XYZ file of C-alpha atoms in Angstrom:
462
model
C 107.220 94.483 79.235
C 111.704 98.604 81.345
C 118.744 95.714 79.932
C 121.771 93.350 78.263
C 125.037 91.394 78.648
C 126.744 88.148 77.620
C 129.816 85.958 77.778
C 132.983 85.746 74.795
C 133.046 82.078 76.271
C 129.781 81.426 74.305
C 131.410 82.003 71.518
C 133.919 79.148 71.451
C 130.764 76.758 71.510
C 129.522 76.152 67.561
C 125.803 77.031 68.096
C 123.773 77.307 65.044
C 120.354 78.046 65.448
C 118.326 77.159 62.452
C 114.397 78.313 61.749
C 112.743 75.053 60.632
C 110.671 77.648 57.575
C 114.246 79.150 55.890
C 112.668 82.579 55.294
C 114.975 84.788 53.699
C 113.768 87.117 56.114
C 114.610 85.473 59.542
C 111.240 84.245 60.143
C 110.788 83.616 63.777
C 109.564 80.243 65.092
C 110.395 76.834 65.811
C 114.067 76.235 66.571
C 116.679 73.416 66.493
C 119.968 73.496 67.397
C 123.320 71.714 65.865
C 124.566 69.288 67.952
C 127.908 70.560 67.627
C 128.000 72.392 70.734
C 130.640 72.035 73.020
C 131.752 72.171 77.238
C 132.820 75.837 77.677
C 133.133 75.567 81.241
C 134.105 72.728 83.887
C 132.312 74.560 86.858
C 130.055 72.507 88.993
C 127.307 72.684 91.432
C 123.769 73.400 91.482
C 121.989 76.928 91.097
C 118.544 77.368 91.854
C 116.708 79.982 89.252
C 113.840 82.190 89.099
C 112.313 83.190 85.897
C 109.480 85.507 85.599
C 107.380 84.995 82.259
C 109.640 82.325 80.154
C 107.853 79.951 78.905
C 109.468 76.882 79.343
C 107.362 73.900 77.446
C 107.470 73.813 73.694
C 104.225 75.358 71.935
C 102.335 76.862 69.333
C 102.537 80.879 68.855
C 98.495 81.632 69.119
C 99.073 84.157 66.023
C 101.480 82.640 63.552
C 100.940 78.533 64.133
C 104.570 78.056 64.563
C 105.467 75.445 66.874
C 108.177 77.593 69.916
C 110.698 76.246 71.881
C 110.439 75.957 75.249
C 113.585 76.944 77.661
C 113.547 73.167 79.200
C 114.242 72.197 75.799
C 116.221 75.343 74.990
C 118.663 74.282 77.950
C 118.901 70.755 77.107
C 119.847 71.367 73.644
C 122.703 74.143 74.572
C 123.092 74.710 78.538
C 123.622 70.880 79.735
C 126.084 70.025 76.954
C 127.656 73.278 77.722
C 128.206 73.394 81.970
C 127.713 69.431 82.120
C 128.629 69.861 85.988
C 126.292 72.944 86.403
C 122.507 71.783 87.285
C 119.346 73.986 86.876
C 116.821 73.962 89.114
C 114.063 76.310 87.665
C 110.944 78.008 88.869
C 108.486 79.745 86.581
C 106.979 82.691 88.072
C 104.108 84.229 86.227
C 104.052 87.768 85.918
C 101.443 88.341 87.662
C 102.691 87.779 91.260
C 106.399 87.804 90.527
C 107.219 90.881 92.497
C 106.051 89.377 95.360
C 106.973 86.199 94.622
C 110.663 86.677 93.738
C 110.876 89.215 96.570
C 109.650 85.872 99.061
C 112.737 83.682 97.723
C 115.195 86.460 97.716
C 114.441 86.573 101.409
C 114.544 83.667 102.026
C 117.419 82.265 100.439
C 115.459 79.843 98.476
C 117.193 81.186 94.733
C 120.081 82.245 93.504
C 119.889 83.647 90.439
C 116.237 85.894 88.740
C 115.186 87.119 85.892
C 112.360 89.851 86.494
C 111.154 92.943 85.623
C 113.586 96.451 85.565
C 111.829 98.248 88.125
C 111.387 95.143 90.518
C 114.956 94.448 90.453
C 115.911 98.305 91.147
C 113.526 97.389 94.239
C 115.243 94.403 95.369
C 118.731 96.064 95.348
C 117.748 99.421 96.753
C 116.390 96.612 99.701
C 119.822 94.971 99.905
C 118.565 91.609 98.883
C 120.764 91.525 95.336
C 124.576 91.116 95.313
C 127.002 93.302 93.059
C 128.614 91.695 90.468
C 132.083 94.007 89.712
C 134.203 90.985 91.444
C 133.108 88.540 88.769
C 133.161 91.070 85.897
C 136.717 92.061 87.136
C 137.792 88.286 87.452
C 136.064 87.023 84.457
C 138.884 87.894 81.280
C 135.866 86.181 79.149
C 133.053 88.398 79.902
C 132.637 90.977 77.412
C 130.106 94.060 78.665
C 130.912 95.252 75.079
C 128.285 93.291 73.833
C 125.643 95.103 74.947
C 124.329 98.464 74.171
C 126.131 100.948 75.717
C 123.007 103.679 76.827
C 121.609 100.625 79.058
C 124.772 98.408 79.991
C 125.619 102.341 81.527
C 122.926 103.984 82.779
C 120.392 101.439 83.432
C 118.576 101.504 87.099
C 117.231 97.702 86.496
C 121.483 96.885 86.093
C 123.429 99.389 88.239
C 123.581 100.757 91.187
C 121.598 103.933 92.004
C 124.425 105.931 92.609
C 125.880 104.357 89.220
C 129.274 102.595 90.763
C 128.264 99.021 90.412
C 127.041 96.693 88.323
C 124.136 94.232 89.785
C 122.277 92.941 86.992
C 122.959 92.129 83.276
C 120.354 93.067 80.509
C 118.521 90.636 78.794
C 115.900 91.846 76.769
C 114.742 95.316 76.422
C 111.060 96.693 75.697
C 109.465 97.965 72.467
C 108.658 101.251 72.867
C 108.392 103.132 69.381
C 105.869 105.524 67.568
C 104.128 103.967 64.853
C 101.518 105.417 62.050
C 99.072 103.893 59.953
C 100.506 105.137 56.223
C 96.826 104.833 54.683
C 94.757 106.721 57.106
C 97.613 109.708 56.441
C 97.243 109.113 52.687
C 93.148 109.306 53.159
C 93.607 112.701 54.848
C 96.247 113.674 52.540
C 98.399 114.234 55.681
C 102.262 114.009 54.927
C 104.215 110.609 57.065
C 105.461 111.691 60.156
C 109.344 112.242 60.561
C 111.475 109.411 61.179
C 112.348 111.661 64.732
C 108.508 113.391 65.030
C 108.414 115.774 67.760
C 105.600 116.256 70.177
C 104.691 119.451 67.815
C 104.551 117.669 64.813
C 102.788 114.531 66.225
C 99.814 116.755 67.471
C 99.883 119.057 64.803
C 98.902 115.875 62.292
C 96.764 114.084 64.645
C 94.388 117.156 64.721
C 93.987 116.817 60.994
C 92.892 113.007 61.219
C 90.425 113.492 64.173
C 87.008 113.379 62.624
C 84.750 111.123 59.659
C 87.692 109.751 57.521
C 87.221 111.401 54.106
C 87.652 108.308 51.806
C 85.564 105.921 54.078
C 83.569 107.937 55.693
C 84.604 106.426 59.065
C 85.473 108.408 62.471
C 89.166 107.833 63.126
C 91.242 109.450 65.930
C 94.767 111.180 65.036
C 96.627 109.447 67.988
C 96.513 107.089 71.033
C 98.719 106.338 73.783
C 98.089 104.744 77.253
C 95.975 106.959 79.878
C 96.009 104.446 82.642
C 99.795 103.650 82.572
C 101.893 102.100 85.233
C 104.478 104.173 84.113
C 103.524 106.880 81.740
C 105.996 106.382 79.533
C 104.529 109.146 77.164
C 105.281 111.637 79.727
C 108.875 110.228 80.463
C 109.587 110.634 76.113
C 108.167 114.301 76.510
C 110.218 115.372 79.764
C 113.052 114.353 78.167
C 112.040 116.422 74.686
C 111.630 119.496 77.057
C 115.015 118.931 78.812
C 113.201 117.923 82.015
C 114.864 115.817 84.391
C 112.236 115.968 87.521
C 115.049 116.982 89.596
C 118.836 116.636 90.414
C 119.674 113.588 92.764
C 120.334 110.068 92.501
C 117.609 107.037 94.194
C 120.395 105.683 96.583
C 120.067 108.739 99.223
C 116.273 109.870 97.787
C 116.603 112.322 101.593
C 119.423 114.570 99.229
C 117.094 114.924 95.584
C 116.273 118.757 94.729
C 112.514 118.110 92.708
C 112.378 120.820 90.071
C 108.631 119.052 88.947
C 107.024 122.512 88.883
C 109.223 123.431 85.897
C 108.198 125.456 82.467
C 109.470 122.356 80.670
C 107.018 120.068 83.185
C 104.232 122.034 82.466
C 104.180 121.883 78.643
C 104.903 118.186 78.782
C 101.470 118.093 80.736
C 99.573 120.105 78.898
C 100.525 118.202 75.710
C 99.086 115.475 76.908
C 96.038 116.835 77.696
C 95.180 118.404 74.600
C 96.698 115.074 72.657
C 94.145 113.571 75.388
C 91.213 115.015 73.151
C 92.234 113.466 70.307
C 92.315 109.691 71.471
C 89.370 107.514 71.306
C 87.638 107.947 74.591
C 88.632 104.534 75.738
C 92.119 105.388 76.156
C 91.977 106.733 79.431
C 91.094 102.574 80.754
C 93.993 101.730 78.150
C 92.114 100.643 75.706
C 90.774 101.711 72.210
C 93.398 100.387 69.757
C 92.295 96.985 69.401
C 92.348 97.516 65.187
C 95.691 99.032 65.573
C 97.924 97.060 63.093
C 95.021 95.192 61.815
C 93.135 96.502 58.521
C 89.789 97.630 60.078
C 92.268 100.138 62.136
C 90.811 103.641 63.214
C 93.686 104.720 64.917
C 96.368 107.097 62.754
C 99.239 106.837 65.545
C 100.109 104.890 68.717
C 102.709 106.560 70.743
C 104.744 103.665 73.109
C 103.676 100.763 70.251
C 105.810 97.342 70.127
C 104.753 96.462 66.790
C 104.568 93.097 68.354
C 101.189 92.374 66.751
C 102.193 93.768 62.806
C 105.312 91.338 62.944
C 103.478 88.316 64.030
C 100.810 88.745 61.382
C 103.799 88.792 58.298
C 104.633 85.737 60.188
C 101.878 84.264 59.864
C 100.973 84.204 56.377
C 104.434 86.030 54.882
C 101.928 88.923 53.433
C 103.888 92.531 53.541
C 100.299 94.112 53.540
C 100.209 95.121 57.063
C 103.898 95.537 57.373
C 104.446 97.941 54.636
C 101.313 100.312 55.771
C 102.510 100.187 59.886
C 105.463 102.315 59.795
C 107.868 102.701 63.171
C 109.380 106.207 64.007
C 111.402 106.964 66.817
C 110.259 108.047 70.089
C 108.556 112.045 70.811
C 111.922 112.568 73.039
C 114.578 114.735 72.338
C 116.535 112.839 69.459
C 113.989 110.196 69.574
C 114.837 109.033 73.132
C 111.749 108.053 75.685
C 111.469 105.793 78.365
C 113.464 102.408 78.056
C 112.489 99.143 79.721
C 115.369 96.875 80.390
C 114.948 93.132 82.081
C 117.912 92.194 83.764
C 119.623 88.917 85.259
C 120.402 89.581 88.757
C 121.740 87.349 91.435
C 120.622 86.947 95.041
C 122.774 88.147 98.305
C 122.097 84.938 99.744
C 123.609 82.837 96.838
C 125.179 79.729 97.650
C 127.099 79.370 94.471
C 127.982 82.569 93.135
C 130.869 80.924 90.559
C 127.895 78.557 89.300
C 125.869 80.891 89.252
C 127.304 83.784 87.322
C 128.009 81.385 84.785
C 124.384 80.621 84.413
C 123.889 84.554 84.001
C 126.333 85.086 81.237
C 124.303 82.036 79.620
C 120.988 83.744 80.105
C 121.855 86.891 78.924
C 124.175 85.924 75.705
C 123.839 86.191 72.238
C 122.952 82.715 71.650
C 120.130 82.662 74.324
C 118.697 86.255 73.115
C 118.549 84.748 69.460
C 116.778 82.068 70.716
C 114.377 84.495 73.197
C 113.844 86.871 69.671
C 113.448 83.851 67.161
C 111.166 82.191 69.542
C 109.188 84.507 71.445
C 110.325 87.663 69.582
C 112.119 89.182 72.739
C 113.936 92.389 71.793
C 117.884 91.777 72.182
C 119.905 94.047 74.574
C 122.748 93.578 72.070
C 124.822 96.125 69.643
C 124.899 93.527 67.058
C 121.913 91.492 66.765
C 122.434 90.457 63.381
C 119.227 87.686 63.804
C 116.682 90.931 63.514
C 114.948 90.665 60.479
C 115.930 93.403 58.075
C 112.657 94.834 58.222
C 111.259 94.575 61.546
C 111.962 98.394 62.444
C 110.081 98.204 65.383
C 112.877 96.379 67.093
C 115.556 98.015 65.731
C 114.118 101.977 66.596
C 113.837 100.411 69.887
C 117.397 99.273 70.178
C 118.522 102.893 68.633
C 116.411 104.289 71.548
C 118.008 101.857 74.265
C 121.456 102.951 72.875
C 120.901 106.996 73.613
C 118.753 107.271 76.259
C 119.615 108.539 79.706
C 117.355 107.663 82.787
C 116.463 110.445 84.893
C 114.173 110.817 88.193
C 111.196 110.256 86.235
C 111.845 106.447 85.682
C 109.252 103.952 87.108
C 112.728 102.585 89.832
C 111.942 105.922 91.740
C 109.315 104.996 94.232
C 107.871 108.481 94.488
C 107.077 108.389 91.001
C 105.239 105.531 90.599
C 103.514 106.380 93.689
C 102.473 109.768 93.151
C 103.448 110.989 90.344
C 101.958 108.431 87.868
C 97.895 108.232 89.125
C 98.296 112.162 89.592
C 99.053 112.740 85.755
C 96.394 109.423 84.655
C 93.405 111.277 86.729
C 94.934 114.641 84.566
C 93.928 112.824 81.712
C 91.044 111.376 82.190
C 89.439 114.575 83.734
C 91.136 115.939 80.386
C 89.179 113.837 78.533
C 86.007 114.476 79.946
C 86.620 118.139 79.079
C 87.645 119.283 82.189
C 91.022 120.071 82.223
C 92.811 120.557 85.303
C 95.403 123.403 85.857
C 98.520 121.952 84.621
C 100.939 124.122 86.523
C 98.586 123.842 90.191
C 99.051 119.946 89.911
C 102.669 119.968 89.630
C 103.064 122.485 92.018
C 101.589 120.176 94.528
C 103.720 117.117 93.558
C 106.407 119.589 93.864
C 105.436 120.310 97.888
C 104.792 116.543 98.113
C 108.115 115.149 96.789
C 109.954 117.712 99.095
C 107.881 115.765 101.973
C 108.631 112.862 100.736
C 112.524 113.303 100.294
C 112.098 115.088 103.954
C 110.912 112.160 105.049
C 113.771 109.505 103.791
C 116.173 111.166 105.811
């Protein structure tokens, strides 16, 4: 999972969300909430909501064997005592089909308010099925946009308008995407850590050296990994921006009118990075896997580019050991100043809303402070927020990511422009896995031809 928002209102209401272990470290897990919290808001009428993913039953986290709360219980303990006149009626959407699923009730009228994936809402609005929000952000003296990071709550396809001039969506949790080494396998190859901002130099320069039969255990390890089947290539995203890159100079709303510069100097570096980095990567990589181990102690892998960390945090949760935690170290991104490509999940509401004052209050809720806390503590959802002071102090993982969110542009190369998913993507994963077979394909011949292909394909929007 490619952004943020919330509501001053919320914070009239006394909400004190307490982790039933009292970890001095802000252990994530079961929640309860104070019963102290209060009506913010006497609007009334019923709003019908999508959500993609949430789980919405209390459970047990498979990893750490903390009992989660659920959002049903989540909104009965906050959202009913808060809109008492407001009433929910949800839909869970699994991931799986929610594109097409969400696109169906859009449609259709049959919801009024979503929360999906980034690139799925850029899809929705770009297909006139989402309604802009400036009215009730202009309207509403209690909605602060201050809240949220300012890279994504300004730039973000999956929130505003492709042209940039209005808002649609609000972010609500952003993705993990950070570059993480294993501190021991360095040590055993007496490699120095990477920089806290590695570049794409550096990061291949060291991963040479730990390619080969480890020299204290005598084990083969591989100096990096990162995705060669990706839906979005996020690696090559973080290393167009490094090499100034932008694909092009245009914006998604009139896609007839973008000048591709994909055939660049800058473009073909990026690509032949990855294929020499490809050579270093187990060989599994190109089907996306071959990192299993990777924050585990059996790990073979010296550095995943595009890592969440995801699985290091929930094993210190789990059993409170620093082990794992202390040898897993986050870095910032391979992009220029650390940037690469951000995932944002927004809030977005329908064109054919019935309720659109109900139902922008029921956005601010989703996408406050309050509910991220609970999304983070919970389900460790990464907070779209400047000040998410319910981070553990040493989860770096999220909070590289949120330094990320907070600096980085999107350009043309961003999985809400259809021609690069389309073409651009499965042209640079068969690069790679033809890279990895030793067969290398002329960097600057394929982009030459997605160059002559995105020129048809803007011709062809007109």
């Amino acid at each position: 999972m490619r952004r943020r928002w919330q509501s001053v209102c919320i914070v009239l209401l006394v909400m004190i969300l307490t982790a039933c272990s009292s970890s001095a470290e802000g252990e994530a897990g079961s929640q309860t909430y104070n019963s102290e919290v209060q009506k913010v808001s006497d609007v009334s009428g019923t709003v019908r909501l999508s959500l993609a993913g949430w789980q919405l039953e209390n459970g047990i986290d498979p990893v750490t064997g903390q009992e989660t709360t659920g959002f049903n219980q989540y909104v009965e303990d906050t959202f009913k005592k808060m809109y008492p006149n407001i009433t929910l009626e949800v839909t869970q959407v699994p991931w799986e089909n929610a594109q097409a699923k969400q696109r169906a009730q859009l449609m259709s009228g049959d919801v009024d308010v979503i929360y999906t994936g980034g690139a799925f809402a850029a899809q929705y609005y770009n297909e006139g099925l989402l309604r802009d929000l400036d009215d009730l952000i202009d309207k509403d003296t209690t909605f602060d946009p201050g809240i949220y990071l300012e890279g994504i709550w300004n730039s973000s396809y999956s929130t505003r308008s492709p042209d940039g001039q209005h808002q649609y969506g609000i972010p609500a949790i952003l993705g993990k995407r950070v570059t993480i080494y294993d501190k021991q396998i360095f040590a055993d190859w007496g490699v120095e850590p990477l920089s806290e901002v590695p570049t794409p130099e550096e990061i291949l320069e060291k991963a040479k050296k730990m390619t080969g039969t480890d020299p204290k255990t005598g084990e083969q390890t591989y100096g990096l990994w990162f995705s060669g089947n990706s839906i979005n290539q996020s690696t090559f995203v973080a290393l167009s921006y490094y090499f100034g890159e932008k694909g092009g100079e245009g914006t998604l709303d009139k896609p007839g009118d973008i000048k591709w510069s994909l055939d660049t100097p800058g473009m073909v570096k990026a690509l032949e990075w990855m294929g020499e980095a490809s050579k270093l990567a187990p060989p599994a990589f190109v089907n996306g896997s071959g990192e299993e181990n990777f924050g585990l102690e059996n790990n073979n892998v010296a550095m995943v580019l595009d890592n969440s960390g995801t699985t290091i945090m929930s094993e210190f949760r789990a059993n409170g050991d620093k082990e794992l935690l202390d040898r897993y170290v986050p870095v910032m991104n391979i992009g220029k100043d650390g940037t690469g490509w951000v995932a944002v999940d927004p809030i977005i509401m329908a064109k054919k809303v019935e309720n659109p004052e109900a139902s922008w209050e029921v956005m601010k809720f989703l996408a406050s402070y309050d509910t991220q806390k609970w999304a983070y503590l919970n389900f460790d959802y990464t907070p779209t927020l400047k000040k998410a002071d319910f981070v553990e102090e040493n989860n770096g993982f999220v909070q590289n990511a949120m330094k990320m969110a907070d600096i980085t542009k999107p350009t043309l190369m961003d999985e809400a422009n259809p021609f690069y998913n389309s073409e651009i993507v499965p042209a640079i994963n068969g690069y790679l896995s033809e890279s990895a077979n030793g067969k290398t394909p002329d960097a600057k011949a394929l982009l030459e031809r997605l160059q002559s292909r995105a020129e048809d394909w803007s011709a062809n929007q007109k």
